[in-house]
Amino acid sequence: MSVLPVLLLAVPLIGCLAVLGMRRAAVLVGVLTTGITFAIAVAIAFAVDYTRPGTHLVTDAPWIPPLGIRFHLGVDGVSVPLVVLTALLCFLSMIYVARREGTPERPHSFVSLVLLTEVGMLGTFTALDLLLFFVFFEVVLVPMYALIAGWGGAGRGPAARQFILYTLLGSGVLLVGLLVIYGHTSTLDMVELAGRDGAGMSRAVQVIAFVLVAGGLAVKVPMWPLHTWLPDAHSEAPTVGSVLLAGVLLKMGTYGLVRIAVPVLPEGALAVAPFLGAFGVIGIVYAALACLAQRDLKRLIAFSSVGHMGFVLLGIATLTPAGMNAALFANIAHGLITGLLFFLAGGMAERFGSTDMDRIGGGTLAVTPRLSVLLIIAAVASFGLPGLAGFWGEMLAMLAAFDPAAGLNRPLYLVFMVVAGLGALLTAAYFLVMLRRVVQGTSPRRQGVLDVTPVEYLAWAPLVVLVFVVGLWPGLVLVPTVDAVRFYLGGL
């Protein structure tokens, strides 16, 4: 029985409750709480033996004994990188909020909601019981809805309602799928279910359950054509909300596919994987074309997330160790890069009064050179420049599509690879167009525009460093996941 997973959830939960009665010290408590949580996440990362497949640091206690439901927590090579990413982005978000000019209205409520969101995200990545996973999966929705509705932009009301309605609908479908699994296996234990390799469920049942589970998770990814809630939610959310939404919440869907749907329902995965791949590559091209038509910087970054998660879906759809590792790597890279992009978009909005690229007017390199250079780094990383974090996930996903798992249609996957490659070229095109419109050109006269402040450096520099480190040393992310992925694909 390990105490570390419990502490990982207990610290932000205690902080969430503590700041409700505060006014002036709420942000400071938020910084301290997320900092301690990040330290616990790092301790967990170093405590796990990644060469030994299976779960580590397990906590298992009765929760609802009559139904056999347990409070079952633990981590493995698949979940640890996401746990660390979540804790890091929450910590950096609190540092960003701590700026004198960045303190939101009703800071105690804002910080409390961010900490509650952190509890839900970390719980999702550490839960080892299907019902507990679902509970944490749902915990995230209400505070994120409140962050968008309470601190978002002018269109925050419709955006928040669209977010909650879409995600609740997906959650309902997911719950039905989980109940189908339970009805045919009489267990909700994710470890036991993964070890059974679908035993006790016929092929037809597995296909039905996979469609339900994957369909519910796909809303959160979001997979085309279930993505329509995302651009408005990102555009209207406060900067911290956008960072957490893109950096972590989208990963909850793909994590569920890798950790639950594929290992628990292997025959269902083989039947449905080509459709996941098709939707993924359509999303890549669609998102790139949509980005070329955008005028708003935040909407462009939001649509780009649909494309990047399309590469994650393509990797998962190959059902190969290379594809799964590519998907997990792309998850982490996208969280680092897109989190940074939304931080920078928030910085642009504060300085130039808008994220509309026409209103920003171009020429920011002359006015705010440091901010502009950071934007250039994040953009070229996002379109997959070799040596930066965005390169490996997309390249490995396309490489995996060249040789998918046995039982899948290889010519079809070769088409997926070619279409994904075209999408990668379009991705580079729209980011370069964005940089030309925002960074280059002649700047209109602007007086008193500040460049990056010391606190902003403190919040953004770790992401910039990690974008380079992960790009130059991909083993930092791949080493933890390799043996875990082989373990979960053992039944395929």
Short mmCIF file of C-alpha atoms in Angstrom, two decimals:
data_model
loop_
_atom_site.label_atom_id
_atom_site.label_comp_id
_atom_site.label_asym_id
_atom_site.label_seq_id
_atom_site.Cartn_x
_atom_site.Cartn_y
_atom_site.Cartn_z
CA MET A 1 0.00 0.00 0.00
CA SER A 2 1.67 3.20 -1.20
CA VAL A 3 0.83 6.62 0.18
CA LEU A 4 2.20 8.61 -2.77
CA PRO A 5 -0.87 8.33 -5.08
CA VAL A 6 -3.13 9.28 -2.17
CA LEU A 7 -0.96 12.32 -1.37
CA LEU A 8 -0.98 13.26 -5.05
CA LEU A 9 -4.76 13.70 -4.86
CA ALA A 10 -5.09 14.77 -1.24
CA VAL A 11 -2.76 17.80 -1.44
CA PRO A 12 -4.65 19.67 -4.21
CA LEU A 13 -7.99 18.64 -2.69
CA ILE A 14 -7.00 20.09 0.69
CA GLY A 15 -5.72 23.21 -1.04
CA CYS A 16 -8.99 23.50 -2.98
CA LEU A 17 -11.02 23.49 0.22
CA ALA A 18 -8.58 25.73 2.11
CA VAL A 19 -8.59 28.63 -0.36
CA LEU A 20 -12.39 28.92 -0.40
CA GLY A 21 -12.30 30.97 2.78
CA MET A 22 -9.38 33.14 1.73
CA ARG A 23 -9.09 36.39 -0.17
CA ARG A 24 -5.58 37.82 -0.30
CA ALA A 25 -3.55 34.64 0.17
CA ALA A 26 -5.52 32.41 -2.21
CA VAL A 27 -3.07 32.66 -5.11
CA LEU A 28 -0.05 32.09 -2.85
CA VAL A 29 -1.69 28.98 -1.40
CA GLY A 30 -2.43 27.85 -4.95
CA VAL A 31 1.23 28.21 -5.93
CA LEU A 32 2.41 26.32 -2.84
CA THR A 33 -0.19 23.57 -3.28
CA THR A 34 0.55 22.95 -6.95
CA GLY A 35 4.29 23.14 -6.24
CA ILE A 36 4.01 20.42 -3.57
CA THR A 37 1.84 18.33 -5.89
CA PHE A 38 4.43 18.64 -8.65
CA ALA A 39 7.15 17.53 -6.23
CA ILE A 40 5.06 14.44 -5.35
CA ALA A 41 4.57 13.71 -9.06
CA VAL A 42 8.34 13.86 -9.64
CA ALA A 43 8.89 11.56 -6.63
CA ILE A 44 6.43 9.09 -8.16
CA ALA A 45 8.28 9.25 -11.49
CA PHE A 46 11.57 8.33 -9.81
CA ALA A 47 9.98 5.64 -7.62
CA VAL A 48 8.66 3.52 -10.51
CA ASP A 49 10.70 0.66 -12.01
CA TYR A 50 9.88 1.03 -15.71
CA THR A 51 11.53 -2.27 -16.64
CA ARG A 52 8.92 -4.16 -14.64
CA PRO A 53 5.56 -4.14 -16.46
CA GLY A 54 2.36 -3.69 -14.52
CA THR A 55 1.18 -1.18 -11.94
CA HIS A 56 3.33 0.35 -9.23
CA LEU A 57 2.77 2.30 -6.00
CA VAL A 58 -0.65 0.68 -5.62
CA THR A 59 -3.26 1.81 -3.10
CA ASP A 60 -6.22 -0.56 -2.81
CA ALA A 61 -8.99 -0.15 -0.23
CA PRO A 62 -12.73 -0.96 -0.11
CA TRP A 63 -14.94 1.85 -1.42
CA ILE A 64 -18.40 0.35 -2.09
CA PRO A 65 -18.09 -3.24 -0.77
CA PRO A 66 -21.58 -4.49 -1.78
CA LEU A 67 -20.73 -3.82 -5.42
CA GLY A 68 -17.09 -4.90 -5.17
CA ILE A 69 -15.93 -1.38 -6.05
CA ARG A 70 -12.60 -0.34 -4.58
CA PHE A 71 -10.60 2.85 -4.14
CA HIS A 72 -7.81 1.48 -6.32
CA LEU A 73 -4.97 3.77 -7.38
CA GLY A 74 -1.61 3.15 -9.01
CA VAL A 75 0.69 4.21 -11.83
CA ASP A 76 2.65 2.62 -14.67
CA GLY A 77 4.80 3.68 -17.59
CA VAL A 78 1.75 4.90 -19.51
CA SER A 79 0.36 7.13 -16.78
CA VAL A 80 3.51 8.53 -15.12
CA PRO A 81 4.47 10.98 -17.94
CA LEU A 82 0.90 12.31 -17.96
CA VAL A 83 0.87 12.67 -14.18
CA VAL A 84 4.08 14.73 -14.29
CA LEU A 85 2.80 16.83 -17.23
CA THR A 86 -0.46 17.56 -15.38
CA ALA A 87 1.26 18.58 -12.18
CA LEU A 88 3.76 20.74 -14.08
CA LEU A 89 1.15 22.63 -16.11
CA CYS A 90 -0.96 23.28 -13.00
CA PHE A 91 2.09 24.60 -11.14
CA LEU A 92 3.13 26.87 -14.01
CA SER A 93 -0.46 28.07 -14.38
CA MET A 94 -0.53 29.14 -10.75
CA ILE A 95 2.78 30.96 -11.16
CA TYR A 96 1.28 32.78 -14.16
CA VAL A 97 -1.80 33.72 -12.13
CA ALA A 98 0.45 35.07 -9.36
CA ARG A 99 1.54 38.01 -11.52
CA ARG A 100 0.32 41.34 -10.17
CA GLU A 101 -1.41 42.14 -13.46
CA GLY A 102 -2.70 38.56 -13.86
CA THR A 103 -4.67 38.10 -10.64
CA PRO A 104 -8.26 37.24 -11.60
CA GLU A 105 -11.42 38.54 -10.02
CA ARG A 106 -12.57 36.40 -7.08
CA PRO A 107 -9.13 34.75 -6.84
CA HIS A 108 -10.20 32.34 -4.10
CA SER A 109 -12.89 30.85 -6.35
CA PHE A 110 -10.61 30.77 -9.39
CA VAL A 111 -7.77 29.01 -7.57
CA SER A 112 -10.15 26.56 -5.91
CA LEU A 113 -11.59 25.57 -9.28
CA VAL A 114 -8.13 25.08 -10.80
CA LEU A 115 -7.12 22.85 -7.88
CA LEU A 116 -10.33 20.81 -8.16
CA THR A 117 -9.63 20.38 -11.87
CA GLU A 118 -6.16 19.14 -10.97
CA VAL A 119 -7.63 16.56 -8.60
CA GLY A 120 -9.86 15.21 -11.36
CA MET A 121 -7.09 15.10 -13.95
CA LEU A 122 -4.58 13.36 -11.67
CA GLY A 123 -7.26 10.96 -10.45
CA THR A 124 -8.10 9.98 -14.02
CA PHE A 125 -4.47 9.04 -14.69
CA THR A 126 -4.04 7.07 -11.44
CA ALA A 127 -7.40 5.26 -11.11
CA LEU A 128 -7.29 1.46 -11.51
CA ASP A 129 -11.03 0.87 -11.11
CA LEU A 130 -13.34 1.62 -14.04
CA LEU A 131 -15.97 3.37 -11.92
CA LEU A 132 -13.33 5.37 -10.06
CA PHE A 133 -11.85 6.33 -13.44
CA PHE A 134 -15.27 7.53 -14.57
CA VAL A 135 -15.82 9.54 -11.38
CA PHE A 136 -12.52 11.39 -11.75
CA PHE A 137 -13.18 11.79 -15.49
CA GLU A 138 -16.40 13.61 -14.59
CA VAL A 139 -14.97 15.65 -11.70
CA VAL A 140 -13.02 17.72 -14.23
CA LEU A 141 -16.09 18.90 -16.15
CA VAL A 142 -17.82 21.13 -13.60
CA PRO A 143 -14.79 23.25 -12.52
CA MET A 144 -13.68 23.67 -16.14
CA TYR A 145 -17.21 24.74 -17.08
CA ALA A 146 -17.16 27.25 -14.21
CA LEU A 147 -13.73 28.60 -15.24
CA ILE A 148 -14.95 29.24 -18.79
CA ALA A 149 -18.33 30.65 -17.72
CA GLY A 150 -16.97 32.79 -14.89
CA TRP A 151 -13.67 34.14 -16.24
CA GLY A 152 -13.90 33.67 -20.01
CA GLY A 153 -14.32 36.13 -22.86
CA ALA A 154 -17.37 37.86 -24.26
CA GLY A 155 -18.86 34.64 -25.65
CA ARG A 156 -18.12 32.58 -22.55
CA GLY A 157 -21.74 31.61 -21.82
CA PRO A 158 -22.50 29.72 -25.06
CA ALA A 159 -18.96 28.27 -25.14
CA ALA A 160 -19.26 26.92 -21.61
CA ARG A 161 -22.68 25.41 -22.27
CA GLN A 162 -21.47 23.77 -25.46
CA PHE A 163 -18.47 22.35 -23.60
CA ILE A 164 -20.53 20.83 -20.80
CA LEU A 165 -23.27 19.46 -23.07
CA TYR A 166 -20.87 17.75 -25.48
CA THR A 167 -18.69 16.28 -22.76
CA LEU A 168 -21.62 15.09 -20.66
CA LEU A 169 -23.10 13.37 -23.70
CA GLY A 170 -19.76 11.66 -24.32
CA SER A 171 -19.57 10.67 -20.67
CA GLY A 172 -23.00 9.06 -20.84
CA VAL A 173 -21.94 6.93 -23.80
CA LEU A 174 -18.70 6.04 -21.99
CA LEU A 175 -20.60 4.94 -18.88
CA VAL A 176 -22.82 2.61 -20.91
CA GLY A 177 -19.71 1.05 -22.45
CA LEU A 178 -18.12 0.51 -19.04
CA LEU A 179 -21.34 -1.10 -17.77
CA VAL A 180 -21.34 -3.47 -20.77
CA ILE A 181 -17.81 -4.55 -19.78
CA TYR A 182 -18.86 -5.03 -16.16
CA GLY A 183 -22.00 -6.95 -17.14
CA HIS A 184 -19.95 -9.56 -19.00
CA THR A 185 -16.92 -9.76 -16.70
CA SER A 186 -18.34 -9.00 -13.23
CA THR A 187 -15.32 -6.85 -12.40
CA LEU A 188 -14.32 -3.21 -12.69
CA ASP A 189 -10.65 -3.82 -11.89
CA MET A 190 -8.64 -2.35 -14.78
CA VAL A 191 -5.57 -4.47 -13.99
CA GLU A 192 -7.53 -7.72 -13.97
CA LEU A 193 -9.46 -6.79 -17.11
CA ALA A 194 -6.27 -5.96 -19.02
CA GLY A 195 -4.80 -9.31 -17.99
CA ARG A 196 -7.82 -11.22 -19.27
CA ASP A 197 -7.33 -10.03 -22.88
CA GLY A 198 -11.07 -9.88 -23.47
CA ALA A 199 -11.86 -13.30 -21.98
CA GLY A 200 -15.54 -13.66 -21.10
CA MET A 201 -16.70 -11.31 -23.86
CA SER A 202 -17.62 -12.45 -27.34
CA ARG A 203 -16.34 -10.58 -30.39
CA ALA A 204 -19.73 -8.92 -30.91
CA VAL A 205 -19.81 -7.72 -27.29
CA GLN A 206 -16.26 -6.40 -27.54
CA VAL A 207 -17.07 -4.48 -30.72
CA ILE A 208 -20.16 -2.91 -29.15
CA ALA A 209 -18.31 -2.07 -25.93
CA PHE A 210 -15.34 -0.64 -27.85
CA VAL A 211 -17.58 1.58 -29.97
CA LEU A 212 -19.28 2.90 -26.83
CA VAL A 213 -16.10 3.41 -24.79
CA ALA A 214 -14.09 4.86 -27.68
CA GLY A 215 -17.03 7.02 -28.77
CA GLY A 216 -17.37 8.51 -25.30
CA LEU A 217 -13.64 9.12 -25.02
CA ALA A 218 -13.46 10.56 -28.56
CA VAL A 219 -15.55 13.57 -27.52
CA LYS A 220 -12.85 14.53 -25.02
CA VAL A 221 -9.96 13.91 -27.48
CA PRO A 222 -11.67 15.52 -29.51
CA MET A 223 -11.93 13.42 -32.65
CA TRP A 224 -13.36 14.80 -35.86
CA PRO A 225 -16.36 15.26 -36.26
CA LEU A 226 -16.99 15.45 -32.47
CA HIS A 227 -14.64 18.42 -32.10
CA THR A 228 -17.01 21.35 -32.60
CA TRP A 229 -17.10 22.31 -28.90
CA LEU A 230 -13.32 22.81 -28.79
CA PRO A 231 -12.63 26.05 -30.75
CA ASP A 232 -15.22 28.09 -28.85
CA ALA A 233 -14.18 26.66 -25.47
CA HIS A 234 -10.52 27.46 -26.14
CA SER A 235 -11.23 30.90 -27.57
CA GLU A 236 -13.39 32.03 -24.66
CA ALA A 237 -11.60 30.32 -21.78
CA PRO A 238 -9.17 32.33 -19.63
CA THR A 239 -5.51 31.68 -20.44
CA VAL A 240 -5.05 29.15 -17.63
CA GLY A 241 -8.25 27.36 -18.68
CA SER A 242 -7.00 27.07 -22.26
CA VAL A 243 -3.60 25.77 -21.10
CA LEU A 244 -5.14 23.02 -18.96
CA LEU A 245 -7.85 22.22 -21.49
CA ALA A 246 -5.38 21.68 -24.33
CA GLY A 247 -2.44 20.50 -22.27
CA VAL A 248 -4.20 17.87 -20.15
CA LEU A 249 -7.96 17.43 -20.65
CA LEU A 250 -7.63 16.29 -24.26
CA LYS A 251 -5.14 13.64 -23.12
CA MET A 252 -7.71 12.04 -20.83
CA GLY A 253 -9.53 10.71 -23.88
CA THR A 254 -6.50 9.20 -25.61
CA TYR A 255 -5.22 7.83 -22.28
CA GLY A 256 -8.52 5.99 -21.86
CA LEU A 257 -8.13 4.46 -25.32
CA VAL A 258 -4.62 3.18 -24.56
CA ARG A 259 -5.24 2.16 -20.95
CA ILE A 260 -8.79 0.76 -21.15
CA ALA A 261 -10.30 0.30 -24.60
CA VAL A 262 -7.43 -1.43 -26.45
CA PRO A 263 -6.13 -3.84 -23.75
CA VAL A 264 -9.54 -4.74 -22.31
CA LEU A 265 -11.30 -5.14 -25.68
CA PRO A 266 -8.63 -6.44 -28.12
CA GLU A 267 -11.04 -7.95 -30.66
CA GLY A 268 -13.15 -4.81 -30.63
CA ALA A 269 -9.99 -2.78 -31.17
CA LEU A 270 -9.06 -4.82 -34.26
CA ALA A 271 -12.52 -4.28 -35.73
CA VAL A 272 -12.82 -0.56 -35.03
CA ALA A 273 -9.18 0.60 -35.37
CA PRO A 274 -9.43 1.41 -39.12
CA PHE A 275 -12.30 3.78 -38.40
CA LEU A 276 -10.28 5.49 -35.65
CA GLY A 277 -7.42 5.88 -38.11
CA ALA A 278 -9.72 7.29 -40.80
CA PHE A 279 -11.29 9.84 -38.44
CA GLY A 280 -7.82 10.75 -37.18
CA VAL A 281 -6.35 11.55 -40.61
CA ILE A 282 -9.49 13.37 -41.73
CA GLY A 283 -9.12 15.50 -38.61
CA ILE A 284 -5.47 16.24 -39.45
CA VAL A 285 -6.29 17.64 -42.89
CA TYR A 286 -9.54 19.30 -41.85
CA ALA A 287 -7.88 21.08 -38.93
CA ALA A 288 -5.02 22.30 -41.12
CA LEU A 289 -7.42 23.77 -43.69
CA ALA A 290 -9.49 25.35 -40.91
CA CYS A 291 -6.34 26.90 -39.41
CA LEU A 292 -5.44 28.49 -42.75
CA ALA A 293 -8.80 30.31 -42.61
CA GLN A 294 -8.48 31.60 -39.03
CA ARG A 295 -8.02 35.23 -38.07
CA ASP A 296 -7.92 34.67 -34.30
CA LEU A 297 -4.71 33.31 -32.76
CA LYS A 298 -6.45 31.29 -30.04
CA ARG A 299 -8.87 29.69 -32.50
CA LEU A 300 -5.95 28.76 -34.74
CA ILE A 301 -4.18 27.05 -31.83
CA ALA A 302 -7.46 25.34 -30.87
CA PHE A 303 -8.01 23.93 -34.36
CA SER A 304 -4.36 22.86 -34.49
CA SER A 305 -5.06 20.67 -31.45
CA VAL A 306 -7.64 18.72 -33.45
CA GLY A 307 -4.96 18.00 -36.05
CA HIS A 308 -2.29 17.02 -33.55
CA MET A 309 -4.65 14.69 -31.71
CA GLY A 310 -5.40 13.16 -35.11
CA PHE A 311 -1.79 11.93 -35.16
CA VAL A 312 -2.33 10.47 -31.69
CA LEU A 313 -5.42 8.60 -32.94
CA LEU A 314 -3.50 7.35 -35.97
CA GLY A 315 -0.77 5.94 -33.73
CA ILE A 316 -3.31 4.20 -31.50
CA ALA A 317 -5.19 2.85 -34.55
CA THR A 318 -2.11 0.94 -35.76
CA LEU A 319 -2.33 -1.27 -32.62
CA THR A 320 1.46 -1.67 -32.68
CA PRO A 321 4.01 -0.87 -29.97
CA ALA A 322 5.55 1.77 -32.25
CA GLY A 323 2.16 3.41 -32.83
CA MET A 324 1.16 3.37 -29.17
CA ASN A 325 4.48 4.83 -28.09
CA ALA A 326 4.14 7.47 -30.80
CA ALA A 327 0.68 8.36 -29.48
CA LEU A 328 1.90 8.62 -25.89
CA PHE A 329 4.90 10.70 -26.94
CA ALA A 330 2.71 13.00 -29.05
CA ASN A 331 0.42 13.45 -26.04
CA ILE A 332 3.28 14.80 -23.95
CA ALA A 333 4.76 16.89 -26.75
CA HIS A 334 1.37 18.43 -27.54
CA GLY A 335 0.81 19.25 -23.87
CA LEU A 336 4.14 21.06 -23.62
CA ILE A 337 3.92 22.92 -26.92
CA THR A 338 0.24 23.85 -26.94
CA GLY A 339 0.36 24.82 -23.28
CA LEU A 340 3.17 27.21 -24.19
CA LEU A 341 1.26 28.50 -27.23
CA PHE A 342 -1.79 29.36 -25.16
CA PHE A 343 0.36 31.09 -22.54
CA LEU A 344 1.90 33.18 -25.32
CA ALA A 345 -1.50 33.90 -26.87
CA GLY A 346 -2.61 35.18 -23.47
CA GLY A 347 0.49 37.38 -23.34
CA MET A 348 -0.34 38.78 -26.79
CA ALA A 349 -3.92 39.52 -25.72
CA GLU A 350 -2.76 41.44 -22.64
CA ARG A 351 -0.29 43.54 -24.60
CA PHE A 352 -2.22 44.24 -27.79
CA GLY A 353 -5.79 44.03 -26.49
CA SER A 354 -6.85 41.15 -28.75
CA THR A 355 -5.89 37.77 -30.17
CA ASP A 356 -7.23 38.82 -33.58
CA MET A 357 -4.18 38.68 -35.84
CA ASP A 358 -5.37 41.63 -37.91
CA ARG A 359 -5.78 43.78 -34.78
CA ILE A 360 -2.37 42.75 -33.49
CA GLY A 361 -1.18 44.14 -36.79
CA GLY A 362 2.11 42.31 -37.27
CA GLY A 363 5.61 43.50 -36.51
CA THR A 364 5.59 42.23 -32.93
CA LEU A 365 9.21 41.16 -33.31
CA ALA A 366 10.21 44.82 -33.24
CA VAL A 367 7.94 45.69 -30.31
CA THR A 368 8.17 42.60 -28.07
CA PRO A 369 11.18 40.66 -29.42
CA ARG A 370 11.42 38.14 -26.57
CA LEU A 371 7.72 37.28 -26.67
CA SER A 372 7.89 36.96 -30.46
CA VAL A 373 10.92 34.66 -30.35
CA LEU A 374 9.11 32.40 -27.88
CA LEU A 375 6.12 32.32 -30.22
CA ILE A 376 8.41 31.36 -33.12
CA ILE A 377 9.94 28.52 -31.07
CA ALA A 378 6.52 27.18 -30.05
CA ALA A 379 5.17 27.41 -33.61
CA VAL A 380 8.06 25.60 -35.29
CA ALA A 381 7.95 22.96 -32.54
CA SER A 382 4.25 22.50 -33.16
CA PHE A 383 4.67 21.84 -36.87
CA GLY A 384 7.30 19.21 -36.13
CA LEU A 385 10.71 20.73 -36.81
CA PRO A 386 13.33 17.98 -36.16
CA GLY A 387 15.13 18.50 -32.88
CA LEU A 388 12.02 19.82 -31.13
CA ALA A 389 9.37 17.89 -29.22
CA GLY A 390 6.69 17.94 -31.91
CA PHE A 391 8.74 15.94 -34.42
CA TRP A 392 8.92 12.49 -32.85
CA GLY A 393 5.28 11.74 -32.16
CA GLU A 394 4.06 12.62 -35.64
CA MET A 395 6.96 10.93 -37.42
CA LEU A 396 6.61 7.73 -35.39
CA ALA A 397 2.83 7.65 -35.91
CA MET A 398 3.29 7.79 -39.69
CA LEU A 399 6.07 5.19 -39.48
CA ALA A 400 3.77 2.89 -37.51
CA ALA A 401 1.05 3.33 -40.15
CA PHE A 402 3.51 1.94 -42.72
CA ASP A 403 3.41 -1.42 -40.90
CA PRO A 404 0.22 -1.79 -38.81
CA ALA A 405 -0.67 -4.77 -36.63
CA ALA A 406 -1.52 -8.14 -38.14
CA GLY A 407 -5.17 -8.31 -39.14
CA LEU A 408 -5.35 -4.69 -40.26
CA ASN A 409 -5.55 -3.60 -43.91
CA ARG A 410 -2.01 -2.44 -44.76
CA PRO A 411 -2.89 -0.66 -48.06
CA LEU A 412 -5.53 1.34 -46.19
CA TYR A 413 -2.98 2.36 -43.57
CA LEU A 414 -0.55 3.38 -46.29
CA VAL A 415 -3.25 5.78 -47.50
CA PHE A 416 -3.58 7.05 -43.92
CA MET A 417 0.19 7.63 -43.82
CA VAL A 418 0.17 9.63 -47.05
CA VAL A 419 -2.82 11.75 -45.96
CA ALA A 420 -1.20 12.38 -42.58
CA GLY A 421 1.99 13.47 -44.36
CA LEU A 422 -0.02 15.95 -46.42
CA GLY A 423 -1.57 17.22 -43.19
CA ALA A 424 1.91 17.69 -41.72
CA LEU A 425 2.86 19.89 -44.68
CA LEU A 426 -0.31 21.95 -44.27
CA THR A 427 0.45 22.28 -40.55
CA ALA A 428 3.80 23.88 -41.37
CA ALA A 429 2.03 26.16 -43.86
CA TYR A 430 -0.54 27.57 -41.44
CA PHE A 431 1.97 28.16 -38.67
CA LEU A 432 4.28 29.98 -41.07
CA VAL A 433 1.36 32.10 -42.28
CA MET A 434 0.52 32.90 -38.65
CA LEU A 435 4.10 33.95 -37.91
CA ARG A 436 4.19 36.17 -41.00
CA ARG A 437 0.96 37.91 -39.94
CA VAL A 438 1.85 38.35 -36.27
CA VAL A 439 5.63 38.53 -35.96
CA GLN A 440 6.88 39.95 -39.24
CA GLY A 441 6.10 43.14 -41.06
CA THR A 442 6.11 46.80 -40.09
CA SER A 443 4.68 47.51 -36.68
CA PRO A 444 2.28 50.37 -36.10
CA ARG A 445 3.51 52.79 -33.44
CA ARG A 446 2.96 51.38 -29.97
CA GLN A 447 4.01 53.09 -26.78
CA GLY A 448 4.67 51.40 -23.46
CA VAL A 449 4.25 47.76 -24.57
CA LEU A 450 6.14 45.55 -22.12
CA ASP A 451 8.08 42.53 -23.25
CA VAL A 452 8.19 39.28 -21.27
CA THR A 453 8.22 39.93 -17.51
CA PRO A 454 10.32 37.96 -14.98
CA VAL A 455 7.28 36.08 -13.64
CA GLU A 456 6.26 35.15 -17.17
CA TYR A 457 9.76 33.84 -17.79
CA LEU A 458 9.40 31.74 -14.65
CA ALA A 459 6.11 30.29 -15.91
CA TRP A 460 7.11 29.75 -19.53
CA ALA A 461 10.83 28.88 -19.44
CA PRO A 462 10.34 25.28 -18.17
CA LEU A 463 8.11 24.54 -21.16
CA VAL A 464 10.61 26.05 -23.61
CA VAL A 465 13.44 24.02 -22.08
CA LEU A 466 11.42 20.81 -22.16
CA VAL A 467 10.44 21.37 -25.80
CA PHE A 468 14.17 21.25 -26.64
CA VAL A 469 15.10 18.51 -24.15
CA VAL A 470 12.32 16.13 -25.24
CA GLY A 471 13.06 16.86 -28.89
CA LEU A 472 16.77 16.09 -28.53
CA TRP A 473 16.34 13.26 -26.01
CA PRO A 474 13.06 11.47 -26.89
CA GLY A 475 14.02 8.57 -24.63
CA LEU A 476 13.04 10.75 -21.67
CA VAL A 477 9.41 10.05 -22.61
CA LEU A 478 9.76 6.80 -24.57
CA VAL A 479 11.75 4.79 -22.01
CA PRO A 480 8.94 4.80 -19.40
CA THR A 481 6.29 3.78 -21.94
CA VAL A 482 8.00 1.04 -23.98
CA ASP A 483 7.63 -1.94 -21.63
CA ALA A 484 4.21 -0.82 -20.42
CA VAL A 485 2.90 -0.65 -24.00
CA ARG A 486 4.24 -4.14 -24.78
CA PHE A 487 2.49 -5.42 -21.66
CA TYR A 488 -0.88 -3.94 -22.66
CA LEU A 489 -0.62 -5.13 -26.27
CA GLY A 490 0.16 -8.70 -25.20
CA GLY A 491 -3.31 -9.88 -26.09
CA LEU A 492 -3.32 -8.51 -29.65
#
